[in-house]
Coordinates of C-alpha atoms in Angstrom, one line a residue:
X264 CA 13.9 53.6 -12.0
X265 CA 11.1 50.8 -12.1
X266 CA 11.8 47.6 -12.6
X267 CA 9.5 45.4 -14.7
X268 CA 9.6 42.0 -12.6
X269 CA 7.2 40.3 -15.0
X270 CA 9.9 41.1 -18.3
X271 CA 12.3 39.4 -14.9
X272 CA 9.7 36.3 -14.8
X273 CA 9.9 36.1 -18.8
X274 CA 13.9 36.4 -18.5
X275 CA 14.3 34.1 -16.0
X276 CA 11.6 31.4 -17.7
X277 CA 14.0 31.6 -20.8
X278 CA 17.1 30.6 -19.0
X279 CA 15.5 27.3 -17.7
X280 CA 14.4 26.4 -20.7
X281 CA 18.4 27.0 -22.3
X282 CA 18.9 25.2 -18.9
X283 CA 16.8 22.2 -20.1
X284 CA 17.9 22.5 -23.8
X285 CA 21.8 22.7 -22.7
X286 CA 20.8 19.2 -20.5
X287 CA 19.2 17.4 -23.6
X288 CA 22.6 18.7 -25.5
X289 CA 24.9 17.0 -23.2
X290 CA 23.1 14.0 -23.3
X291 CA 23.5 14.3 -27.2
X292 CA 26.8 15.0 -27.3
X293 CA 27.6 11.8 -24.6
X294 CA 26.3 9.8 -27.5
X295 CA 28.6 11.5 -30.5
X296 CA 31.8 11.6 -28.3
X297 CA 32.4 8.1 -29.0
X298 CA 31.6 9.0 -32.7
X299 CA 33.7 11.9 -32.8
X300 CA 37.1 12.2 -30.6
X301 CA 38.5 14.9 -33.0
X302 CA 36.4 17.5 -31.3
X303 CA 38.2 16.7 -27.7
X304 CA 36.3 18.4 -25.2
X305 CA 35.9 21.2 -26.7
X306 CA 32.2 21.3 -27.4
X307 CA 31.7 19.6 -24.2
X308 CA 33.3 22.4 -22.6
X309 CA 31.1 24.9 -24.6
X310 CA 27.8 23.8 -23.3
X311 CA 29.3 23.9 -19.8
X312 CA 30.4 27.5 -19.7
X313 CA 26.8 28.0 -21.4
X314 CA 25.6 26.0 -18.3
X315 CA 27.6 28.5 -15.8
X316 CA 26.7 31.3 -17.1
X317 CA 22.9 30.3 -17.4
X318 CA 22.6 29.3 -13.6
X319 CA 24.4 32.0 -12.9
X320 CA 22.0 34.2 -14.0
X321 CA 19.4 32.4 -12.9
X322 CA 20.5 32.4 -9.3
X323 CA 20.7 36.7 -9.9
X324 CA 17.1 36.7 -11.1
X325 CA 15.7 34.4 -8.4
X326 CA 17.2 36.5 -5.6
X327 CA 15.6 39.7 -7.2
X328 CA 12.2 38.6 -7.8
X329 CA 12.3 37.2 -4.5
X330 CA 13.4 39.9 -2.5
X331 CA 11.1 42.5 -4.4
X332 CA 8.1 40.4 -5.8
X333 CA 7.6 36.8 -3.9
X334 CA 4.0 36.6 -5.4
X335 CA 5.1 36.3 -8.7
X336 CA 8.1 34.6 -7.7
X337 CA 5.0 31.6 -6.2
X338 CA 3.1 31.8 -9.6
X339 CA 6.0 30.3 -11.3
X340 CA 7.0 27.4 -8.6
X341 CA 4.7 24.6 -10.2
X342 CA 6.4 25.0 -13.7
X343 CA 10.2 25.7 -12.7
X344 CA 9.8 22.8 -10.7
X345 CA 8.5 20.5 -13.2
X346 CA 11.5 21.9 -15.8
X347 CA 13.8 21.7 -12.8
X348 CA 12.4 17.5 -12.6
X349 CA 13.4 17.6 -16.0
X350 CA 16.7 18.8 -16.1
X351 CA 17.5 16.6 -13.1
X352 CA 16.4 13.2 -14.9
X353 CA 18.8 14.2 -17.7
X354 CA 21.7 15.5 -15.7
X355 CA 21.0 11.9 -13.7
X356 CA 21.7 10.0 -17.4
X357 CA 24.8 11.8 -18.0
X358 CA 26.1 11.2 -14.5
X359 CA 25.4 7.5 -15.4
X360 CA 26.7 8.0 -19.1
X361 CA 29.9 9.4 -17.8
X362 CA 30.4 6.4 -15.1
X363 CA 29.9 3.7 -17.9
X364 CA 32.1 5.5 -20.4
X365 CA 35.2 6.1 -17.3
X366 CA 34.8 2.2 -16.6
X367 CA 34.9 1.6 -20.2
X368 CA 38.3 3.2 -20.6
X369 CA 39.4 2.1 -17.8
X370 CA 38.9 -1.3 -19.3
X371 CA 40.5 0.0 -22.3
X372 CA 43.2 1.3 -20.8
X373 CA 43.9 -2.2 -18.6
X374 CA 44.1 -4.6 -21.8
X375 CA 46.2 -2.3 -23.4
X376 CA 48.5 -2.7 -20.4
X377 CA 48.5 -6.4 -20.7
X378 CA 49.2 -6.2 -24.6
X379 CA 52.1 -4.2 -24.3
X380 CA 53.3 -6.5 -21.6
X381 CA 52.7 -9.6 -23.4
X382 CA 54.5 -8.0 -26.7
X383 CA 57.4 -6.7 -24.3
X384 CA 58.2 -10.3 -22.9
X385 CA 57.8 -12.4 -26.5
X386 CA 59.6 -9.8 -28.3
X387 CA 61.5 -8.0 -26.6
X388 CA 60.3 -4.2 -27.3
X389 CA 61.7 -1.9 -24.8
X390 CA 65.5 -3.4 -25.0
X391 CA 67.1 -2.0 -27.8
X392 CA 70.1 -3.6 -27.5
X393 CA 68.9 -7.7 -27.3
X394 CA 68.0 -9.3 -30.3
X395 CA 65.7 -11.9 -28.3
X396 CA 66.6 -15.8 -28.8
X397 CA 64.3 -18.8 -27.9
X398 CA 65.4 -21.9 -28.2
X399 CA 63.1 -25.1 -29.0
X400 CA 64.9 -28.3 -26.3
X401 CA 63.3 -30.5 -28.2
X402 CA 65.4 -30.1 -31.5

């Protein structure tokens, strides 16, 4: 059986470009999760299994064409590594997207905290059984 290596070129060529379309797609959807929490992580966990399974087959078609055609494996360097650039500066926003969202929550989560703590000691909202009674000296 012959194997057509440039239709494995083409094939490959397609995945980094669903690569570089899944990256632009997380980076949309880190600006809509804010927007939309009712979705959970399920769309975010969507485009990852898209992104497993597309560098996964990547990684099969680069080991073929370079074991069995290296020259047209070279033709193709200047361009994947240009969409590979790409895919990096985006992946390099989300990682920074992420960290400023996790701080953010974290922040979130911290006066939260404090709140509940402040209501607990004025009023009293984890003992059900006090009624809590201040007294004013002054009167």
């Amino acid at each position: 059986m012959e194997i057509d290596y440039s239709e494995l070129s083409r094939q490959r060529k397609a995945l980094y470009e669903k690569l570089l379309d899944n990256s632009k797609m997380l980076l949309k959807y880190l600006d809509e999760v804010e927007e939309d929490s009712a979705k959970n992580l399920s769309h975010f966990l969507k485009l990852q299994s898209v992104w497993n399974i597309c560098t996964r087959d990547i990684n099969k078609l680069d080991q073929t064409l370079r074991e069995h055609a290296p020259d047209l494996d070279a033709e193709d360097e200047e361009w994947r590594m240009d969409t590979l650039r790409e895919i990096d500066t985006n992946l390099e926003e989300l990682r920074i997207g992420l960290n400023t969202s996790a701080k953010l929550t974290g922040s979130d989560m911290l006066n939260v905290n404090n709140q509940r703590k402040v209501l607990n000691a004025y009023f009293g909202t984890q003992r059900n059984d006090q009624i809590p009674l201040y007294l004013d000296e002054k009167k």
